[in-house]
Tab-separated table of N, CA and C in Angstrom:
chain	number	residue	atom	x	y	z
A	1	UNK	N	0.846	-1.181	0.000
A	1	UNK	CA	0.000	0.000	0.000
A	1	UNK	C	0.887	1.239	0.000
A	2	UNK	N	0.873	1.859	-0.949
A	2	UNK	CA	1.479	3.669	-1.086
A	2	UNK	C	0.609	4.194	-0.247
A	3	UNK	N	1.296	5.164	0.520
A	3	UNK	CA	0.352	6.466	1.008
A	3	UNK	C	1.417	7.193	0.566
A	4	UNK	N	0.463	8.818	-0.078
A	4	UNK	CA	0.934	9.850	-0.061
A	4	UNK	C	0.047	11.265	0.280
A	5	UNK	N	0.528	12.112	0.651
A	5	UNK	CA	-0.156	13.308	1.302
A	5	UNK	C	-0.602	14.114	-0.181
A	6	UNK	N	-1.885	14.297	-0.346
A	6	UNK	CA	-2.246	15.380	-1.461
A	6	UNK	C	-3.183	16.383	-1.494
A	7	UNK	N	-3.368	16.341	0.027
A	7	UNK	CA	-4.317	17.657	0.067
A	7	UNK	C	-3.403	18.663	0.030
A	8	UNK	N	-3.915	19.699	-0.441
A	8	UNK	CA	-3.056	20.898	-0.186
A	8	UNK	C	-3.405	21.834	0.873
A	9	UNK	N	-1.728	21.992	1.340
A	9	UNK	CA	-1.312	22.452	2.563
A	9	UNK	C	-1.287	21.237	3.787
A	10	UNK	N	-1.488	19.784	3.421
A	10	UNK	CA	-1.901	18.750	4.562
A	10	UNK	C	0.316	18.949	5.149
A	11	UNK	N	1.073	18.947	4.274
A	11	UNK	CA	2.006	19.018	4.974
A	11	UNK	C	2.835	19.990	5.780
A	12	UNK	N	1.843	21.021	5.125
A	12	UNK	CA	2.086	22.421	6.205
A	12	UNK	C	1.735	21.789	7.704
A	13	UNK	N	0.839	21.713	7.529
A	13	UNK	CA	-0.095	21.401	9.138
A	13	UNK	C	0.854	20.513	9.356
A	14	UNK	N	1.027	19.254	8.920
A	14	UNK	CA	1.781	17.749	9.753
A	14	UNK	C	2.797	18.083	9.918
A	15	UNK	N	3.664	19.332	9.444
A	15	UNK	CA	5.208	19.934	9.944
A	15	UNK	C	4.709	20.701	11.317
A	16	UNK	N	3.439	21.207	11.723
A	16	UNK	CA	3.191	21.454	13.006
A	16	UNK	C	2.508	20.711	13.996
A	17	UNK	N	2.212	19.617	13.549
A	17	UNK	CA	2.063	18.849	14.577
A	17	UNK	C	2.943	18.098	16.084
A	18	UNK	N	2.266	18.704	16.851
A	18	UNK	CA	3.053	18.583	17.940
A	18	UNK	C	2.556	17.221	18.839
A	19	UNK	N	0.985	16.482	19.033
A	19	UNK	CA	0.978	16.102	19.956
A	19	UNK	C	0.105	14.830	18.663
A	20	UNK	N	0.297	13.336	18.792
A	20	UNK	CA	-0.027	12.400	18.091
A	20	UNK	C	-0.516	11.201	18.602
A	21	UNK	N	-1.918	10.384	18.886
A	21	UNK	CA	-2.093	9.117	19.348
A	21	UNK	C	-2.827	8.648	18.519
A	22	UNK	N	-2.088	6.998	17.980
A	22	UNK	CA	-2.081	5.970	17.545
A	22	UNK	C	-1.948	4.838	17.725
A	23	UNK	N	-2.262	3.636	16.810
A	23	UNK	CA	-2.011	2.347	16.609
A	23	UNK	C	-1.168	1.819	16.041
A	24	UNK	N	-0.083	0.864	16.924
A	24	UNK	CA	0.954	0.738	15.825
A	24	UNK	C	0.616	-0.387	14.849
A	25	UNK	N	-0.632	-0.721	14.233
A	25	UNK	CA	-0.685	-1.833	14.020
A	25	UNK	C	-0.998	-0.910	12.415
A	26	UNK	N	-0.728	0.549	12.104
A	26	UNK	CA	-1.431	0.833	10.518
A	26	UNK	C	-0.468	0.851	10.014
A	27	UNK	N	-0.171	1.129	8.910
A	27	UNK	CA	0.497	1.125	7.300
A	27	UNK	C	1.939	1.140	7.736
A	28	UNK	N	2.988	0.354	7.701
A	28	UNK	CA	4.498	0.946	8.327
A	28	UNK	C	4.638	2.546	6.712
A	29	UNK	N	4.029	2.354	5.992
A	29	UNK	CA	4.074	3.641	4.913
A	29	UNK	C	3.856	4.946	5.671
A	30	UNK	N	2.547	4.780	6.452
A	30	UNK	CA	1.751	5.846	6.956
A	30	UNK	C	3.147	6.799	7.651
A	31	UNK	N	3.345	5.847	8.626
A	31	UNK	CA	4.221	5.929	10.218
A	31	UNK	C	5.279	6.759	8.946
A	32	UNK	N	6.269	6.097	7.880
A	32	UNK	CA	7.288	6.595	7.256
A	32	UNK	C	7.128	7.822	6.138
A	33	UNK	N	6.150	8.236	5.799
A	33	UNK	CA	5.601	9.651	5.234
A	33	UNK	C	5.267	10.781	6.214
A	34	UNK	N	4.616	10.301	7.310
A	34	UNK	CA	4.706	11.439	8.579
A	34	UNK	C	6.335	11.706	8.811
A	35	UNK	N	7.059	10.418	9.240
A	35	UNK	CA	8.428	10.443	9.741
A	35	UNK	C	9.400	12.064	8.115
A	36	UNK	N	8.843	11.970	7.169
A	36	UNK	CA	9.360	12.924	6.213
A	36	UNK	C	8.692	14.331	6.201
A	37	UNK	N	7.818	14.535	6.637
A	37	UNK	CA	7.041	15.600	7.849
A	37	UNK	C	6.891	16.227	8.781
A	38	UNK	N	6.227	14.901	9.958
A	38	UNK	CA	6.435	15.517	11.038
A	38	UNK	C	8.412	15.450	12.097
A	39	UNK	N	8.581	16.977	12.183
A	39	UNK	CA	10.082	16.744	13.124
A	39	UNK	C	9.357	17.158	14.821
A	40	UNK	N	8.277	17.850	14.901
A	40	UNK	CA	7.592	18.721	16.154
A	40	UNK	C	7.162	18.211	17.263
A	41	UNK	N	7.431	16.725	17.508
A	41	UNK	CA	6.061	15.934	17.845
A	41	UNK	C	6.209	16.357	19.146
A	42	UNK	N	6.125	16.519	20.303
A	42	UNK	CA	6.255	16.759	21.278
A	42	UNK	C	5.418	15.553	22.126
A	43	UNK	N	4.734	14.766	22.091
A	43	UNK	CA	3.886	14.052	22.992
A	43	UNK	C	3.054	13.296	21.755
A	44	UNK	N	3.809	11.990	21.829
A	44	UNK	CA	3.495	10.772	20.886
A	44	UNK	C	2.785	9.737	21.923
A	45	UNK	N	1.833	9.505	21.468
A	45	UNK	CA	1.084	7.650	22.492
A	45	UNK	C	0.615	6.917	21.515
A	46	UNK	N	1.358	5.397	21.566
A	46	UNK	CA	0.795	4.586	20.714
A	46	UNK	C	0.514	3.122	21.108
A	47	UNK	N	-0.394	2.998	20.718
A	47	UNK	CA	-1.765	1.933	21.553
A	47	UNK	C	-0.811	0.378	20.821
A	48	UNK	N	-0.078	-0.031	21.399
A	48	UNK	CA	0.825	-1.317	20.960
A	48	UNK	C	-0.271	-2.041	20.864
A	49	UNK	N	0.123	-3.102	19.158
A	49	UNK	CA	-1.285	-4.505	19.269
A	49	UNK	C	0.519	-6.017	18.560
A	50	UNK	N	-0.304	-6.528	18.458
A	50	UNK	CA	0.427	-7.648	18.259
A	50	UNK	C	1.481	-7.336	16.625
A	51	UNK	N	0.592	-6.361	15.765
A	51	UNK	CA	1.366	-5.821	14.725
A	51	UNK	C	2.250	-4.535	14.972
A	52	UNK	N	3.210	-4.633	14.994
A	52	UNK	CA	4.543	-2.978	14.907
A	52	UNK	C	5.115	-2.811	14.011
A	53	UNK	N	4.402	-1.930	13.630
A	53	UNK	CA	5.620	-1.645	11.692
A	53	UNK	C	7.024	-0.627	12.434
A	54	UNK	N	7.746	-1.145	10.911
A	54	UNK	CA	9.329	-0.321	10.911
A	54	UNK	C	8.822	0.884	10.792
A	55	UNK	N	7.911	1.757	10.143
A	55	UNK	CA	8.217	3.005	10.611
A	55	UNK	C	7.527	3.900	11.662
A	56	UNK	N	7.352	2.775	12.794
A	56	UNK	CA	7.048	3.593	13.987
A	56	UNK	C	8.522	3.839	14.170
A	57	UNK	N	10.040	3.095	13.964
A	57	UNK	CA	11.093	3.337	14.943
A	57	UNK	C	11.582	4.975	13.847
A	58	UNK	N	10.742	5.031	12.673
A	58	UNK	CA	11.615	6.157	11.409
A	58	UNK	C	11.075	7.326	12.179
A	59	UNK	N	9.619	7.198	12.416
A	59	UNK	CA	8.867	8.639	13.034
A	59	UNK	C	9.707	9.021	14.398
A	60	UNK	N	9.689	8.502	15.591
A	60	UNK	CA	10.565	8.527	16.516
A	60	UNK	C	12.039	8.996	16.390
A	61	UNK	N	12.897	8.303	15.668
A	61	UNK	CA	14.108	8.987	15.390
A	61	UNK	C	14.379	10.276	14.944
A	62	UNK	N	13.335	10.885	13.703
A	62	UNK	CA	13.161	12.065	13.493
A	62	UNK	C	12.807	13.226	14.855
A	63	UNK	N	12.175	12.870	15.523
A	63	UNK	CA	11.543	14.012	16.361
A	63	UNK	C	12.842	14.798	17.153
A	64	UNK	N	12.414	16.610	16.989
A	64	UNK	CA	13.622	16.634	17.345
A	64	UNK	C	13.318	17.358	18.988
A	65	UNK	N	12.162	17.408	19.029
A	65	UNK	CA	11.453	17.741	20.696
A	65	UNK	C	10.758	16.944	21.022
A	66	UNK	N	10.314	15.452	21.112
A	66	UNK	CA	9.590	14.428	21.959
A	66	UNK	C	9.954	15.044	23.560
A	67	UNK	N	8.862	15.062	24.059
A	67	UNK	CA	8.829	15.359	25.306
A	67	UNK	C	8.332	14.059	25.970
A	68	UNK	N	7.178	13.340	26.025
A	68	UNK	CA	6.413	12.364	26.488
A	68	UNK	C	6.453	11.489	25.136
A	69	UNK	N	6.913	10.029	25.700
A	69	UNK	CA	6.000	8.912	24.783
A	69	UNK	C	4.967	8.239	25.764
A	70	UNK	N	3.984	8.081	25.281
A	70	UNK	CA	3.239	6.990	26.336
A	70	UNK	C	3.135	5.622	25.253
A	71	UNK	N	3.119	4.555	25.842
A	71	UNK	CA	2.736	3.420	25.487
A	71	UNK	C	1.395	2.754	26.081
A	72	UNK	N	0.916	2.831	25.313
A	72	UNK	CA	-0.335	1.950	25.719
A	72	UNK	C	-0.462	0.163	25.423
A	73	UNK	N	-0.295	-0.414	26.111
A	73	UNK	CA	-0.642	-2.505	25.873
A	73	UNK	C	-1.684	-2.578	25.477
A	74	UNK	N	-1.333	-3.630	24.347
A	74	UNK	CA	-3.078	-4.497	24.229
A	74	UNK	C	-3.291	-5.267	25.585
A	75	UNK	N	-4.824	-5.312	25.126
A	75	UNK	CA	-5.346	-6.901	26.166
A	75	UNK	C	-4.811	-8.315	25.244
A	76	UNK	N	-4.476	-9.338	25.703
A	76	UNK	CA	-4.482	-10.214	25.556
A	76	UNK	C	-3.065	-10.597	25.581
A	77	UNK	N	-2.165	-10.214	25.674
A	77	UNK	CA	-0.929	-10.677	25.663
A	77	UNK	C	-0.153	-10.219	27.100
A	78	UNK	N	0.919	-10.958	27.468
A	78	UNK	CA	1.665	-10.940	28.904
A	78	UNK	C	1.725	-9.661	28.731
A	79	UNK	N	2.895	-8.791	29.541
A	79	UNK	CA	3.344	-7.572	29.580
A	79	UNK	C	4.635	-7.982	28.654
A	80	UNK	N	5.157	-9.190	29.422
A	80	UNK	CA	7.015	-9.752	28.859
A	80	UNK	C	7.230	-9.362	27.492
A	81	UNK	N	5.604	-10.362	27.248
A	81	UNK	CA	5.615	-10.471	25.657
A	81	UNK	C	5.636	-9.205	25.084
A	82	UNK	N	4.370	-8.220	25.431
A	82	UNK	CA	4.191	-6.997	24.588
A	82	UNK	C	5.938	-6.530	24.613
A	83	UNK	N	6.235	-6.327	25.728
A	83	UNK	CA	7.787	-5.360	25.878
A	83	UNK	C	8.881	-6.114	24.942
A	84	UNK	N	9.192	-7.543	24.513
A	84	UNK	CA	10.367	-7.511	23.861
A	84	UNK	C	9.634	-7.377	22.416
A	85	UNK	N	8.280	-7.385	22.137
A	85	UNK	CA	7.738	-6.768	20.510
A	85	UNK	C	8.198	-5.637	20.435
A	86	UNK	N	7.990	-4.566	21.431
A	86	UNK	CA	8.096	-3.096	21.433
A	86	UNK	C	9.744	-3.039	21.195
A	87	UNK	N	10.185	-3.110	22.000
A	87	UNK	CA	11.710	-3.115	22.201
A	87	UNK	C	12.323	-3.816	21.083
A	88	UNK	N	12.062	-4.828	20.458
A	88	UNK	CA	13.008	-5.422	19.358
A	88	UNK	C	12.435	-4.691	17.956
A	89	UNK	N	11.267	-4.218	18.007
A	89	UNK	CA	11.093	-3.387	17.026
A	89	UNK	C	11.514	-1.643	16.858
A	90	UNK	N	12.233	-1.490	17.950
A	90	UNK	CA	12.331	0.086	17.894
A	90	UNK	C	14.127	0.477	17.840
């Protein structure tokens, strides 16, 4: 799946986006077209599920003011488990 931004002015705005909550389970595209966008993020939360795309770790590396990440767990899996998904994917 391509994603690309074509509203006009949508990347004005996503260069000011400061505060972002998500699922890491959508498009690893999505996560890596913001990551060429957004640098502002200041306060990222993302609702961990059993899927983690590569460009949740592209968006993250870019930011050049993250203040807060929150992580949110699914239900159904240990904690152990969720944490070495999170961690070996980032």
């Amino acid at each position: 799946m391509t994603f690309n931004i074509y509203f006009i002015g949508a990347k004005d705005c996503l260069k000011n986006l400061t505060e972002l909550c998500c699922s890491s389970d959508i498009s690893t595209e999505i996560f890596y077209q913001l990551s060429q966008t957004c640098y502002n993020i200041q306060s990222l939360t993302i609702g961990f599920e059993r899927t983690i795309t590569d460009g949740i770790a592209d968006l993250i590396s870019v930011q050049r003011n993250l203040k807060s990440f929150d992580i949110m767990l699914c239900h159904g899996l240990r904690v152990d488990e969720q944490t070495n998904i999170i961690f070996s994917s980032l």
